[in-house]
Structure formats: structure tokens, C-alpha cells
């Protein structure tokens, strides 16, 4: 959930929540350097996420009997990876703090949605540190359930804000696309070249595709959050559907990361 350094009328980046202008590398303060340092473990975290939810799907699909040794090993592996991922998120709330610090708000609605998005996700990552400490045994385990509930609600609020902001970004992109199409149609009628507009249109289409993927990813993660809040009650919130949503989210993140690396 990163930010876009462009203006309100420009095209937002595929992973943005709102608009932002970050300082140059040499002008970064301590929090900026801390965020850059902590971000280096994101690739490992995503690999762990794919491994964990692939394991959860196998466990939930009854492909293995619960009495088989492999089932027990896979369950232990999934649990260990889950705790490991929490450790990898240590200090990750700093990225939301920095994102909000450098956000540009063009309306009160942008401000409110950004508070929900960054505040919710930031609080989620902050509380998750204590959930990890409880699971690791440093904090009394009796606090674990309450901490996980607070964490889940904060994450849910964050996804509501994030999805709302991304939908707003997508609407701006549709308007920009409409303007570009109109410009190209006028150029064709006048026999004028429009190679620059065509290039901008292709890039815009790519960003729109990534933005849509990002929304799907947030919806999938949001489903898992609702399952945590309601303790996976109901058929829609069952282990198999929730695990599938988690794997889908992880795969979309990897696809988006690869697409960004190529641009």
C-alpha cells in the first residue's frame, strides 16, 4: 500500500492509497531510512505467505487424513510459518506512519479515507507485534485472543479505507482514459499523429489493470479478516475458502511486483 507522488489530476500508481510527495533519498529522516531498511524483508514475507496458505488449502481440503504423519507435519509447518510472518512484520507500522505524513489531501473525503486506510493498517501492524510476543511466550498468552481481535478489527478498517481510495483512483483513471480516447479520435479525424497519446493510453491501461488486481487482493485479504473476527463461522468463511483467498492474495502480490519490476 504505497503512495503516489503525482497530483490529483494525474494517474495514481497501481498500489497507492492516496497521493503523496516523499523527499529525496539524501533528505530522508530517521523514519524514512527505517522504512527502507524494514521493507527489504517483504519478498521473504510474501514467499512465506504463499507457502502458508498453500499448506492451509491442503489441510482444509481433506486430501490428507488427519492421522497421517504428513498431515501433522504440514499443520506444524503452517503454524510455524504463521508465527514467523508476524516476526517479519516487526516495525512495519512505520511505513503507514510515513505514508500518512507525506500524503496530499485534495478533499476532506481523501483525508478521512486515508486516516481509515493508513491508521487501520498501521494499528494492525503495531498490535501484531504484541500478538507475536504473546505467541512467542514473552507476553502472557491470556492476552493473545483480545490482541488478535483488536488486530483483526484494525485491519478490517484499514481495508475499507484502502479499497475506497483505490476505487476513487480507478474512477480518475477511467476519466483520464476517456479523455485520451477522445484526443486520439480527434487526431485521427484530422490526420494528426497521436503516438504520444497512444503510449500514455497503454501505460494507463497497465496501471488500471494493476489497480484492479490490487482491489481484488484487498477484498481477498478483507475476507480473511472478517473470518478472523467471526472465528471462521459460516460456509463462506470456512477454512478452505479463507485459505484460497489468502493464496490468491499472495499470488496477486507477486504478479503485481513482477509487473512493477518490468516497468
Coordinates of N, CA, C and O in Angstrom, one line a residue, residues 27-127:
X27 N 17.5 13.5 1.6 CA 16.8 14.3 2.6 C 16.0 13.5 3.6 O 15.2 14.1 4.4
X28 N 16.0 12.2 3.5 CA 15.2 11.3 4.3 C 15.6 11.4 5.8 O 16.8 11.5 6.1
X29 N 14.6 11.4 6.6 CA 14.9 11.4 8.1 C 15.0 10.0 8.6 O 15.0 9.0 7.8
X30 N 15.0 9.9 9.9 CA 15.2 8.5 10.5 C 14.1 7.6 10.2 O 14.3 6.4 9.8
X31 N 12.8 8.0 10.2 CA 11.7 7.2 9.9 C 11.7 6.7 8.4 O 11.4 5.5 8.1
X32 N 12.2 7.5 7.5 CA 12.3 7.2 6.1 C 13.3 6.1 5.9 O 13.1 5.1 5.2
X33 N 14.5 6.2 6.6 CA 15.5 5.2 6.5 C 15.1 3.9 7.1 O 15.4 2.8 6.7
X34 N 14.4 4.0 8.2 CA 13.9 2.8 8.9 C 12.9 2.1 8.1 O 13.0 0.8 8.0
X35 N 12.0 2.8 7.4 CA 11.1 2.1 6.5 C 11.8 1.4 5.4 O 11.5 0.3 5.0
X36 N 12.8 2.1 4.8 CA 13.5 1.5 3.6 C 14.3 0.2 4.1 O 14.3 -0.8 3.4
X37 N 14.8 0.2 5.3 CA 15.5 -0.9 5.9 C 14.5 -2.1 6.1 O 14.8 -3.2 5.8
X38 N 13.4 -1.8 6.7 CA 12.4 -2.8 7.1 C 11.8 -3.4 5.9 O 11.3 -4.6 5.9
X39 N 11.7 -2.6 4.8 CA 11.0 -3.1 3.6 C 11.7 -4.2 2.9 O 11.1 -4.9 2.0
X40 N 13.0 -4.4 3.2 CA 13.8 -5.4 2.5 C 13.3 -6.8 2.7 O 13.7 -7.7 2.0
X41 N 12.5 -7.0 3.8 CA 12.1 -8.4 4.1 C 10.7 -8.7 3.5 O 10.2 -9.8 3.7
X42 N 10.2 -7.8 2.7 CA 8.8 -8.1 2.1 C 8.8 -9.3 1.2 O 7.8 -10.0 1.2
X43 N 9.9 -9.5 0.4 CA 9.9 -10.6 -0.5 C 9.8 -11.9 0.2 O 9.1 -12.8 -0.2
X44 N 10.6 -12.0 1.3 CA 10.5 -13.2 2.1 C 9.2 -13.5 2.7 O 8.6 -14.6 2.8
X45 N 8.6 -12.4 3.2 CA 7.2 -12.4 3.8 C 6.2 -13.0 2.8 O 5.4 -13.8 3.2
X46 N 6.3 -12.5 1.6 CA 5.3 -13.0 0.6 C 5.5 -14.4 0.2 O 4.6 -15.2 0.0
X47 N 6.8 -14.9 0.2 CA 7.0 -16.3 -0.1 C 6.5 -17.2 1.0 O 5.9 -18.2 0.8
X48 N 6.6 -16.7 2.3 CA 6.1 -17.4 3.4 C 4.6 -17.4 3.3 O 3.9 -18.4 3.7
X49 N 4.0 -16.3 2.9 CA 2.5 -16.3 2.8 C 2.0 -17.3 1.8 O 1.0 -18.0 2.0
X50 N 2.7 -17.4 0.6 CA 2.3 -18.4 -0.4 C 2.4 -19.8 0.2 O 1.5 -20.7 0.0
X51 N 3.5 -20.1 0.9 CA 3.7 -21.4 1.4 C 2.7 -21.7 2.5 O 2.2 -22.9 2.5
X52 N 2.4 -20.7 3.3 CA 1.4 -21.0 4.4 C 0.0 -21.3 3.9 O -0.6 -22.3 4.3
X53 N -0.5 -20.5 3.0 CA -1.8 -20.7 2.5 C -2.0 -21.9 1.6 O -3.1 -22.5 1.5
X54 N -0.9 -22.2 0.9 CA -0.9 -23.5 0.1 C -1.1 -24.7 1.0 O -1.8 -25.6 0.8
X55 N -0.4 -24.6 2.1 CA -0.5 -25.7 3.2 C -1.9 -25.7 3.8 O -2.4 -26.8 4.0
X56 N -2.4 -24.5 4.0 CA -3.8 -24.5 4.6 C -4.8 -25.1 3.7 O -5.8 -25.7 4.2
X57 N -4.7 -24.8 2.4 CA -5.6 -25.4 1.4 C -5.6 -26.9 1.5 O -6.6 -27.6 1.4
X58 N -4.3 -27.4 1.5 CA -4.2 -28.9 1.5 C -4.8 -29.5 2.8 O -5.5 -30.5 2.8
X59 N -4.6 -28.8 3.9 CA -5.2 -29.3 5.2 C -6.7 -29.2 5.2 O -7.4 -30.0 5.8
X60 N -7.2 -28.1 4.6 CA -8.7 -27.9 4.7 C -9.4 -28.7 3.6 O -10.6 -29.0 3.8
X61 N -8.7 -29.2 2.6 CA -9.4 -29.9 1.5 C -9.5 -31.4 1.8 O -10.1 -32.2 1.0
X62 N -9.0 -31.9 2.9 CA -9.1 -33.3 3.3 C -8.4 -34.2 2.4 O -8.7 -35.4 2.2
X63 N -7.4 -33.7 1.7 CA -6.6 -34.6 0.8 C -5.7 -35.5 1.6 O -5.4 -36.6 1.2
X64 N -5.4 -35.1 2.8 CA -4.6 -36.0 3.7 C -5.5 -36.3 5.0 O -6.1 -35.5 5.5
X65 N -5.4 -37.5 5.4 CA -6.1 -38.0 6.6 C -5.4 -37.3 7.8 O -4.2 -37.1 7.8
X66 N -6.2 -36.9 8.8 CA -5.7 -36.3 10.0 C -4.7 -37.2 10.8 O -3.9 -36.7 11.6
X67 N -4.8 -38.5 10.5 CA -4.0 -39.4 11.3 C -2.6 -39.6 10.6 O -1.7 -40.2 11.2
X68 N -2.5 -39.1 9.3 CA -1.2 -39.3 8.6 C -0.1 -38.4 9.2 O -0.4 -37.3 9.5
X69 N 1.1 -38.9 9.3 CA 2.2 -38.1 9.8 C 2.4 -36.9 9.0 O 2.8 -35.8 9.5
X70 N 2.2 -36.9 7.6 CA 2.4 -35.8 6.8 C 1.4 -34.7 7.1 O 1.8 -33.5 7.1
X71 N 0.2 -35.0 7.5 CA -0.8 -34.1 7.9 C -0.4 -33.3 9.1 O -0.5 -32.1 9.2
X72 N 0.1 -34.0 10.1 CA 0.6 -33.4 11.3 C 1.8 -32.5 11.1 O 1.9 -31.4 11.7
X73 N 2.7 -33.0 10.2 CA 3.9 -32.1 9.9 C 3.5 -30.9 9.1 O 4.0 -29.8 9.4
X74 N 2.6 -31.0 8.2 CA 2.1 -29.9 7.4 C 1.4 -28.8 8.3 O 1.6 -27.6 8.2
X75 N 0.6 -29.4 9.3 CA -0.1 -28.5 10.2 C 0.9 -27.7 11.1 O 0.8 -26.5 11.4
X76 N 2.0 -28.4 11.6 CA 3.0 -27.8 12.4 C 3.8 -26.7 11.5 O 4.1 -25.7 12.0
X77 N 4.0 -27.1 10.3 CA 4.7 -26.2 9.4 C 3.9 -24.9 9.2 O 4.4 -23.8 9.3
X78 N 2.6 -25.1 8.9 CA 1.7 -23.9 8.7 C 1.7 -23.0 9.9 O 1.7 -21.8 9.8
X79 N 1.6 -23.6 11.1 CA 1.6 -22.8 12.3 C 2.9 -22.0 12.5 O 2.9 -20.9 12.9
X80 N 4.0 -22.7 12.3 CA 5.3 -22.1 12.5 C 5.5 -20.9 11.5 O 6.0 -19.9 11.9
X81 N 5.1 -21.1 10.3 CA 5.2 -20.1 9.3 C 4.4 -18.8 9.6 O 4.8 -17.7 9.5
X82 N 3.2 -19.1 10.2 CA 2.3 -18.0 10.6 C 3.0 -17.2 11.7 O 2.9 -15.9 11.6
X83 N 3.6 -17.8 12.6 CA 4.3 -17.1 13.7 C 5.5 -16.3 13.1 O 5.8 -15.2 13.5
X84 N 6.2 -17.0 12.2 CA 7.4 -16.4 11.6 C 7.0 -15.1 10.8 O 7.7 -14.1 10.8
X85 N 5.9 -15.1 10.1 CA 5.4 -14.0 9.4 C 5.2 -12.8 10.3 O 5.4 -11.6 9.9
X86 N 4.6 -13.0 11.5 CA 4.4 -12.0 12.4 C 5.7 -11.3 12.9 O 5.8 -10.1 13.1
X87 N 6.8 -12.2 13.0 CA 8.1 -11.6 13.4 C 8.6 -10.7 12.2 O 9.3 -9.7 12.5
X88 N 8.4 -11.1 11.0 CA 8.9 -10.3 9.9 C 8.2 -9.0 9.8 O 8.7 -8.1 9.1
X89 N 7.0 -8.8 10.4 CA 6.3 -7.5 10.4 C 6.7 -6.6 11.5 O 6.1 -5.5 11.6
X90 N 7.7 -6.9 12.2 CA 8.2 -6.1 13.3 C 8.6 -4.7 12.8 O 9.4 -4.6 11.9
X91 N 7.9 -3.7 13.3 CA 8.2 -2.3 12.9 C 7.6 -1.9 11.6 O 7.8 -0.8 11.1
X92 N 6.7 -2.7 11.0 CA 6.2 -2.4 9.7 C 5.2 -1.3 9.7 O 4.8 -0.7 8.7
X93 N 4.6 -1.0 10.9 CA 3.7 0.1 11.0 C 4.3 1.4 10.6 O 3.6 2.4 10.3
X94 N 5.6 1.5 10.6 CA 6.3 2.7 10.3 C 6.0 3.2 8.9 O 5.9 4.4 8.6
X95 N 5.8 2.2 7.9 CA 5.5 2.6 6.6 C 4.2 3.3 6.4 O 4.1 4.2 5.6
X96 N 3.2 2.9 7.3 CA 1.9 3.6 7.2 C 2.0 5.0 7.9 O 1.4 6.0 7.4
X97 N 2.9 5.1 8.9 CA 3.1 6.4 9.5 C 3.7 7.4 8.5 O 3.3 8.5 8.4
X98 N 4.7 6.9 7.8 CA 5.4 7.7 6.8 C 4.5 8.1 5.6 O 4.5 9.2 5.1
X99 N 3.7 7.1 5.2 CA 2.8 7.3 4.1 C 1.8 8.4 4.4 O 1.5 9.3 3.6
X100 N 1.3 8.4 5.6 CA 0.3 9.4 6.0 C 1.0 10.8 6.2 O 0.4 11.8 5.9
X101 N 2.2 10.8 6.6 CA 3.0 12.0 6.8 C 3.1 12.8 5.5 O 3.1 14.0 5.5
X102 N 3.3 12.0 4.4 CA 3.6 12.7 3.1 C 2.4 12.6 2.2 O 2.6 12.9 1.0
X103 N 1.3 12.3 2.7 CA 0.1 12.3 1.8 C -0.4 13.7 1.5 O -0.3 14.6 2.3
X104 N -1.0 13.9 0.3 CA -1.5 15.1 -0.1 C -3.1 14.9 -0.2 O -3.5 14.1 -1.0
X105 N -3.8 15.7 0.5 CA -5.2 15.5 0.6 C -5.9 16.6 -0.2 O -5.7 17.8 0.1
X106 N -6.7 16.3 -1.2 CA -7.4 17.2 -2.0 C -8.8 17.5 -1.6 O -9.5 18.4 -2.1
X107 N -9.3 16.7 -0.6 CA -10.6 16.9 -0.1 C -10.7 16.3 1.3 O -9.8 15.5 1.7
X108 N -11.8 16.6 2.0 CA -12.0 16.0 3.4 C -12.2 14.5 3.3 O -11.8 13.8 4.2
X109 N -12.8 14.1 2.1 CA -13.0 12.7 1.9 C -11.7 11.9 1.8 O -11.6 10.8 2.3
X110 N -10.8 12.5 1.1 CA -9.4 11.9 1.0 C -8.8 11.8 2.3 O -8.2 10.8 2.6
X111 N -8.9 12.8 3.2 CA -8.3 12.8 4.5 C -9.0 11.7 5.4 O -8.2 10.9 6.0
X112 N -10.3 11.6 5.4 CA -11.0 10.6 6.2 C -10.6 9.2 5.7 O -10.3 8.3 6.6
X113 N -10.6 9.0 4.4 CA -10.3 7.6 3.9 C -8.9 7.3 4.2 O -8.6 6.1 4.4
X114 N -8.0 8.3 4.1 CA -6.6 8.0 4.4 C -6.3 7.7 5.8 O -5.5 6.8 6.2
X115 N -7.1 8.3 6.7 CA -7.0 8.0 8.1 C -7.4 6.6 8.4 O -6.8 5.9 9.2
X116 N -8.5 6.2 7.7 CA -9.0 4.8 7.9 C -8.0 3.8 7.3 O -7.7 2.8 8.0
X117 N -7.5 4.1 6.1 CA -6.6 3.2 5.5 C -5.3 3.1 6.2 O -4.9 2.0 6.6
X118 N -4.6 4.2 6.4 CA -3.3 4.1 7.0 C -3.3 3.9 8.5 O -2.5 3.2 9.1
X119 N -4.3 4.5 9.1 CA -4.5 4.4 10.6 C -4.9 2.9 10.9 O -4.3 2.3 11.8
X120 N -5.8 2.4 10.2 CA -6.2 1.0 10.4 C -5.1 0.0 10.2 O -4.8 -0.9 11.0
X121 N -4.4 0.1 9.0 CA -3.3 -0.8 8.8 C -2.2 -0.6 9.7 O -1.5 -1.6 10.2
X122 N -1.8 0.7 10.0 CA -0.8 0.9 11.0 C -1.0 0.4 12.3 O -0.1 -0.2 13.0
X123 N -2.2 0.5 12.8 CA -2.6 0.0 14.1 C -2.5 -1.6 14.1 O -2.1 -2.2 15.1
X124 N -3.0 -2.1 13.0 CA -2.9 -3.6 12.8 C -1.5 -4.1 12.9 O -1.2 -5.0 13.7
X125 N -0.6 -3.5 12.2 CA 0.8 -3.9 12.3 C 1.4 -3.7 13.7 O 2.3 -4.5 14.1
X126 N 1.0 -2.6 14.3 CA 1.5 -2.3 15.6 C 1.1 -3.4 16.7 O 1.9 -3.9 17.4
X127 N -0.2 -3.7 16.6 CA -0.8 -4.7 17.6 C -0.2 -6.1 17.3 O 0.0 -6.9 18.2

